[in-house]
Amino acid sequence: EILQREALRHATLEGVDREIQEGDAVRADIILKTPSGRRTLKKNKNVLLFVDDSQPPKIKEALLGKKAGDTVEVDVERGRYRIVVHQVFTQVIPEINDDFAKTLGYESLEALKETIRERLRKIHEDEAEDKLEADLIEALYNQVQFDLPESMVADELDELEEKFREDYGVEEVTEDIRSELRRIAEHRVKRAIILTRVADHLGLEPTEEEIQEEVARLARELGYKPENLLPRLQASEHWGEIVESLRRKKALNYLKNQVNVQVILG
């Protein structure tokens, strides 16, 4: 699946003189009008539109079977789309072979496949580790049971909702989504409180080496030199959060070392 997606990403477009089929692309003018059709709200010329599942179903279905020169109109919630098709393209997908792998910087197709296998292994390992950590926090919480500070949950929930709106381009969060985000927010608060208490109890503090590694990681992400970033971080209001995050990480590693993990096959 990854190879197929990569090949599709490197596909080229070739003009065709036929009706639009699934997976084609079209060059078109797109006009959004009011529901009555009397006023134009937006007009984009010579837009490249892919006729696949990335499009709203109504638009995709309206375009299928049409050809260059045709015009389709589609009623949507905000008004009515008028799409004037100028040209139809088919996607020419490269064959997945050694030559394709070389265009991506690999010696052979097998080398590319091995890189993908390693990436997938890492993803599955990370997912398994995340699940172990989540199960561990829930197991500890179920043993000790304490009330979650509503202010902390509310702050986490606000952050999650804002990120959800940004990631998915929506203005409102449905109740179902909000309920799931609240569950995640509550887990985060449980995790923070439990790991902080464990770190306090054991007197855990990050070593100078661990701090340097974390600063180097942040520097790579932000495009700074570590020696330039460190004094800025130490002078910022976020330094305490960084140190506390490292304390919690040490506490989590300690707890995971105490856990007896049983692997069940079949």
Tab-separated table of N, CA, C and O in Angstrom, residues 111-169:
chain	number	residue	atom	x	y	z
A	111	ALA	N	15.767	-2.603	-1.695
A	111	ALA	CA	16.291	-1.673	-0.696
A	111	ALA	C	15.191	-0.722	-0.220
A	111	ALA	O	15.091	-0.408	0.970
A	112	LEU	N	14.367	-0.273	-1.158
A	112	LEU	CA	13.242	0.588	-0.808
A	112	LEU	C	12.253	-0.156	0.072
A	112	LEU	O	11.771	0.366	1.080
A	113	LYS	N	11.949	-1.411	-0.290
A	113	LYS	CA	11.014	-2.219	0.500
A	113	LYS	C	11.531	-2.429	1.922
A	113	LYS	O	10.762	-2.367	2.893
A	114	GLU	N	12.824	-2.686	2.062
A	114	GLU	CA	13.393	-2.918	3.389
A	114	GLU	C	13.284	-1.664	4.264
A	114	GLU	O	13.011	-1.744	5.460
A	115	THR	N	13.494	-0.498	3.642
A	115	THR	CA	13.339	0.763	4.378
A	115	THR	C	11.904	0.930	4.867
A	115	THR	O	11.658	1.335	6.005
A	116	ILE	N	10.953	0.577	3.998
A	116	ILE	CA	9.539	0.670	4.376
A	116	ILE	C	9.218	-0.323	5.486
A	116	ILE	O	8.506	-0.007	6.441
A	117	ARG	N	9.771	-1.547	5.387
A	117	ARG	CA	9.541	-2.554	6.431
A	117	ARG	C	10.041	-2.043	7.786
A	117	ARG	O	9.365	-2.198	8.799
A	118	GLU	N	11.235	-1.451	7.798
A	118	GLU	CA	11.795	-0.939	9.050
A	118	GLU	C	10.935	0.184	9.611
A	118	GLU	O	10.735	0.292	10.820
A	119	ARG	N	10.430	1.027	8.716
A	119	ARG	CA	9.570	2.128	9.149
A	119	ARG	C	8.286	1.593	9.777
A	119	ARG	O	7.821	2.071	10.814
A	120	LEU	N	7.706	0.556	9.152
A	120	LEU	CA	6.480	-0.043	9.682
A	120	LEU	C	6.737	-0.742	11.015
A	120	LEU	O	5.914	-0.667	11.934
A	121	ARG	N	7.893	-1.428	11.113
A	121	ARG	CA	8.240	-2.067	12.396
A	121	ARG	C	8.312	-1.022	13.500
A	121	ARG	O	7.813	-1.227	14.609
A	122	LYS	N	8.960	0.111	13.186
A	122	LYS	CA	9.105	1.182	14.184
A	122	LYS	C	7.738	1.728	14.588
A	122	LYS	O	7.480	1.974	15.774
A	123	ILE	N	6.850	1.898	13.613
A	123	ILE	CA	5.505	2.399	13.909
A	123	ILE	C	4.780	1.433	14.846
A	123	ILE	O	4.174	1.837	15.837
A	124	HIS	N	4.843	0.124	14.532
A	124	HIS	CA	4.155	-0.875	15.362
A	124	HIS	C	4.778	-0.952	16.755
A	124	HIS	O	4.064	-1.104	17.761
A	125	GLU	N	6.101	-0.840	16.826
A	125	GLU	CA	6.766	-0.864	18.131
A	125	GLU	C	6.348	0.350	18.965
A	125	GLU	O	6.084	0.224	20.166
A	126	ASP	N	6.292	1.521	18.336
A	126	ASP	CA	5.887	2.734	19.049
A	126	ASP	C	4.439	2.626	19.529
A	126	ASP	O	4.105	3.043	20.647
A	127	GLU	N	3.574	2.057	18.669
A	127	GLU	CA	2.170	1.891	19.061
A	127	GLU	C	2.046	0.935	20.245
A	127	GLU	O	1.261	1.171	21.172
A	128	ALA	N	2.825	-0.152	20.219
A	128	ALA	CA	2.798	-1.115	21.323
A	128	ALA	C	3.309	-0.482	22.611
A	128	ALA	O	2.757	-0.703	23.696
A	129	GLU	N	4.359	0.322	22.497
A	129	GLU	CA	4.922	1.006	23.668
A	129	GLU	C	3.924	2.018	24.231
A	129	GLU	O	3.748	2.126	25.443
A	130	ASP	N	3.259	2.765	23.338
A	130	ASP	CA	2.259	3.736	23.780
A	130	ASP	C	1.117	3.041	24.515
A	130	ASP	O	0.617	3.542	25.531
A	131	LYS	N	0.695	1.886	24.002
A	131	LYS	CA	-0.398	1.148	24.642
A	131	LYS	C	0.030	0.623	26.008
A	131	LYS	O	-0.745	0.673	26.975
A	132	LEU	N	1.256	0.127	26.093
A	132	LEU	CA	1.759	-0.345	27.387
A	132	LEU	C	1.756	0.788	28.402
A	132	LEU	O	1.315	0.613	29.550
A	133	GLU	N	2.229	1.959	27.991
A	133	GLU	CA	2.278	3.103	28.903
A	133	GLU	C	0.880	3.524	29.324
A	133	GLU	O	0.638	3.811	30.506
A	134	ALA	N	-0.055	3.559	28.374
A	134	ALA	CA	-1.427	3.948	28.695
A	134	ALA	C	-2.072	2.939	29.646
A	134	ALA	O	-2.743	3.322	30.612
A	135	ASP	N	-1.877	1.642	29.379
A	135	ASP	CA	-2.445	0.601	30.240
A	135	ASP	C	-1.853	0.676	31.648
A	135	ASP	O	-2.548	0.459	32.643
A	136	LEU	N	-0.573	0.994	31.727
A	136	LEU	CA	0.099	1.091	33.021
A	136	LEU	C	-0.489	2.231	33.846
A	136	LEU	O	-0.790	2.065	35.039
A	137	ILE	N	-0.672	3.392	33.220
A	137	ILE	CA	-1.244	4.543	33.933
A	137	ILE	C	-2.662	4.229	34.402
A	137	ILE	O	-3.038	4.519	35.548
A	138	GLU	N	-3.468	3.605	33.530
A	138	GLU	CA	-4.850	3.285	33.903
A	138	GLU	C	-4.878	2.271	35.050
A	138	GLU	O	-5.707	2.377	35.965
A	139	ALA	N	-3.978	1.277	35.009
A	139	ALA	CA	-3.932	0.267	36.069
A	139	ALA	C	-3.574	0.909	37.409
A	139	ALA	O	-4.178	0.594	38.448
A	140	LEU	N	-2.603	1.816	37.399
A	140	LEU	CA	-2.225	2.500	38.641
A	140	LEU	C	-3.362	3.381	39.152
A	140	LEU	O	-3.653	3.416	40.351
A	141	TYR	N	-4.005	4.094	38.226
A	141	TYR	CA	-5.109	4.975	38.634
A	141	TYR	C	-6.246	4.170	39.245
A	141	TYR	O	-6.842	4.565	40.253
A	142	ASN	N	-6.547	3.021	38.658
A	142	ASN	CA	-7.629	2.189	39.187
A	142	ASN	C	-7.312	1.660	40.582
A	142	ASN	O	-8.222	1.376	41.372
A	143	GLN	N	-6.028	1.542	40.891
A	143	GLN	CA	-5.641	1.065	42.229
A	143	GLN	C	-5.730	2.175	43.281
A	143	GLN	O	-6.166	1.932	44.405
A	144	VAL	N	-5.303	3.380	42.911
A	144	VAL	CA	-5.236	4.447	43.928
A	144	VAL	C	-6.464	5.348	43.909
A	144	VAL	O	-6.844	5.879	44.960
A	145	GLN	N	-7.083	5.560	42.764
A	145	GLN	CA	-8.305	6.364	42.623
A	145	GLN	C	-8.205	7.731	43.313
A	145	GLN	O	-8.099	7.839	44.525
A	146	PHE	N	-8.273	8.781	42.532
A	146	PHE	CA	-8.319	10.141	43.084
A	146	PHE	C	-9.111	11.016	42.123
A	146	PHE	O	-9.249	10.706	40.940
A	147	ASP	N	-9.664	12.092	42.661
A	147	ASP	CA	-10.440	13.023	41.839
A	147	ASP	C	-9.503	13.823	40.946
A	147	ASP	O	-8.458	14.321	41.403
A	148	LEU	N	-9.880	13.957	39.691
A	148	LEU	CA	-9.071	14.732	38.756
A	148	LEU	C	-9.418	16.211	38.878
A	148	LEU	O	-10.606	16.570	38.846
A	149	PRO	N	-8.424	17.082	39.032
A	149	PRO	CA	-8.708	18.528	39.096
A	149	PRO	C	-9.373	18.993	37.807
A	149	PRO	O	-8.796	18.858	36.724
A	150	GLU	N	-10.590	19.511	37.919
A	150	GLU	CA	-11.347	19.881	36.737
A	150	GLU	C	-10.652	20.971	35.934
A	150	GLU	O	-10.750	21.012	34.704
A	151	SER	N	-9.921	21.863	36.611
A	151	SER	CA	-9.230	22.936	35.897
A	151	SER	C	-8.153	22.367	34.974
A	151	SER	O	-7.973	22.841	33.836
A	152	MET	N	-7.446	21.325	35.433
A	152	MET	CA	-6.420	20.703	34.600
A	152	MET	C	-7.048	19.992	33.415
A	152	MET	O	-6.550	20.067	32.281
A	153	VAL	N	-8.155	19.293	33.664
A	153	VAL	CA	-8.858	18.597	32.578
A	153	VAL	C	-9.363	19.607	31.551
A	153	VAL	O	-9.239	19.397	30.340
A	154	ALA	N	-9.927	20.725	32.034
A	154	ALA	CA	-10.466	21.749	31.137
A	154	ALA	C	-9.361	22.351	30.268
A	154	ALA	O	-9.559	22.585	29.067
A	155	ASP	N	-8.192	22.599	30.860
A	155	ASP	CA	-7.075	23.159	30.087
A	155	ASP	C	-6.630	22.179	28.998
A	155	ASP	O	-6.384	22.583	27.852
A	156	GLU	N	-6.513	20.903	29.355
A	156	GLU	CA	-6.118	19.892	28.368
A	156	GLU	C	-7.166	19.774	27.266
A	156	GLU	O	-6.840	19.651	26.083
A	157	LEU	N	-8.441	19.805	27.661
A	157	LEU	CA	-9.530	19.674	26.693
A	157	LEU	C	-9.534	20.849	25.727
A	157	LEU	O	-9.723	20.669	24.515
A	158	ASP	N	-9.320	22.065	26.239
A	158	ASP	CA	-9.270	23.246	25.364
A	158	ASP	C	-8.153	23.110	24.338
A	158	ASP	O	-8.333	23.435	23.161
A	159	GLU	N	-7.002	22.626	24.792
A	159	GLU	CA	-5.854	22.454	23.889
A	159	GLU	C	-6.150	21.414	22.821
A	159	GLU	O	-5.842	21.605	21.642
A	160	LEU	N	-6.763	20.295	23.216
A	160	LEU	CA	-7.093	19.231	22.268
A	160	LEU	C	-8.132	19.695	21.247
A	160	LEU	O	-8.029	19.388	20.054
A	161	GLU	N	-9.145	20.434	21.717
A	161	GLU	CA	-10.182	20.919	20.811
A	161	GLU	C	-9.610	21.907	19.798
A	161	GLU	O	-9.944	21.858	18.611
A	162	GLU	N	-8.735	22.795	20.268
A	162	GLU	CA	-8.138	23.770	19.364
A	162	GLU	C	-7.313	23.068	18.289
A	162	GLU	O	-7.385	23.413	17.100
A	163	LYS	N	-6.536	22.071	18.696
A	163	LYS	CA	-5.723	21.329	17.722
A	163	LYS	C	-6.608	20.571	16.745
A	163	LYS	O	-6.315	20.505	15.547
A	164	PHE	N	-7.713	19.987	17.246
A	164	PHE	CA	-8.634	19.250	16.379
A	164	PHE	C	-9.229	20.185	15.327
A	164	PHE	O	-9.303	19.833	14.139
A	165	ARG	N	-9.637	21.377	15.744
A	165	ARG	CA	-10.223	22.331	14.794
A	165	ARG	C	-9.202	22.749	13.736
A	165	ARG	O	-9.542	22.887	12.557
A	166	GLU	N	-7.966	22.963	14.162
A	166	GLU	CA	-6.922	23.353	13.216
A	166	GLU	C	-6.601	22.215	12.242
A	166	GLU	O	-6.478	22.437	11.038
A	167	ASP	N	-6.465	20.999	12.776
A	167	ASP	CA	-6.081	19.853	11.942
A	167	ASP	C	-7.149	19.504	10.911
A	167	ASP	O	-6.825	19.101	9.787
A	168	TYR	N	-8.424	19.621	11.303
A	168	TYR	CA	-9.504	19.172	10.421
A	168	TYR	C	-10.287	20.326	9.794
A	168	TYR	O	-11.237	20.094	9.060
A	169	GLY	N	-9.870	21.564	10.077
A	169	GLY	CA	-10.493	22.717	9.439
A	169	GLY	C	-11.965	22.880	9.751
A	169	GLY	O	-12.756	23.247	8.867
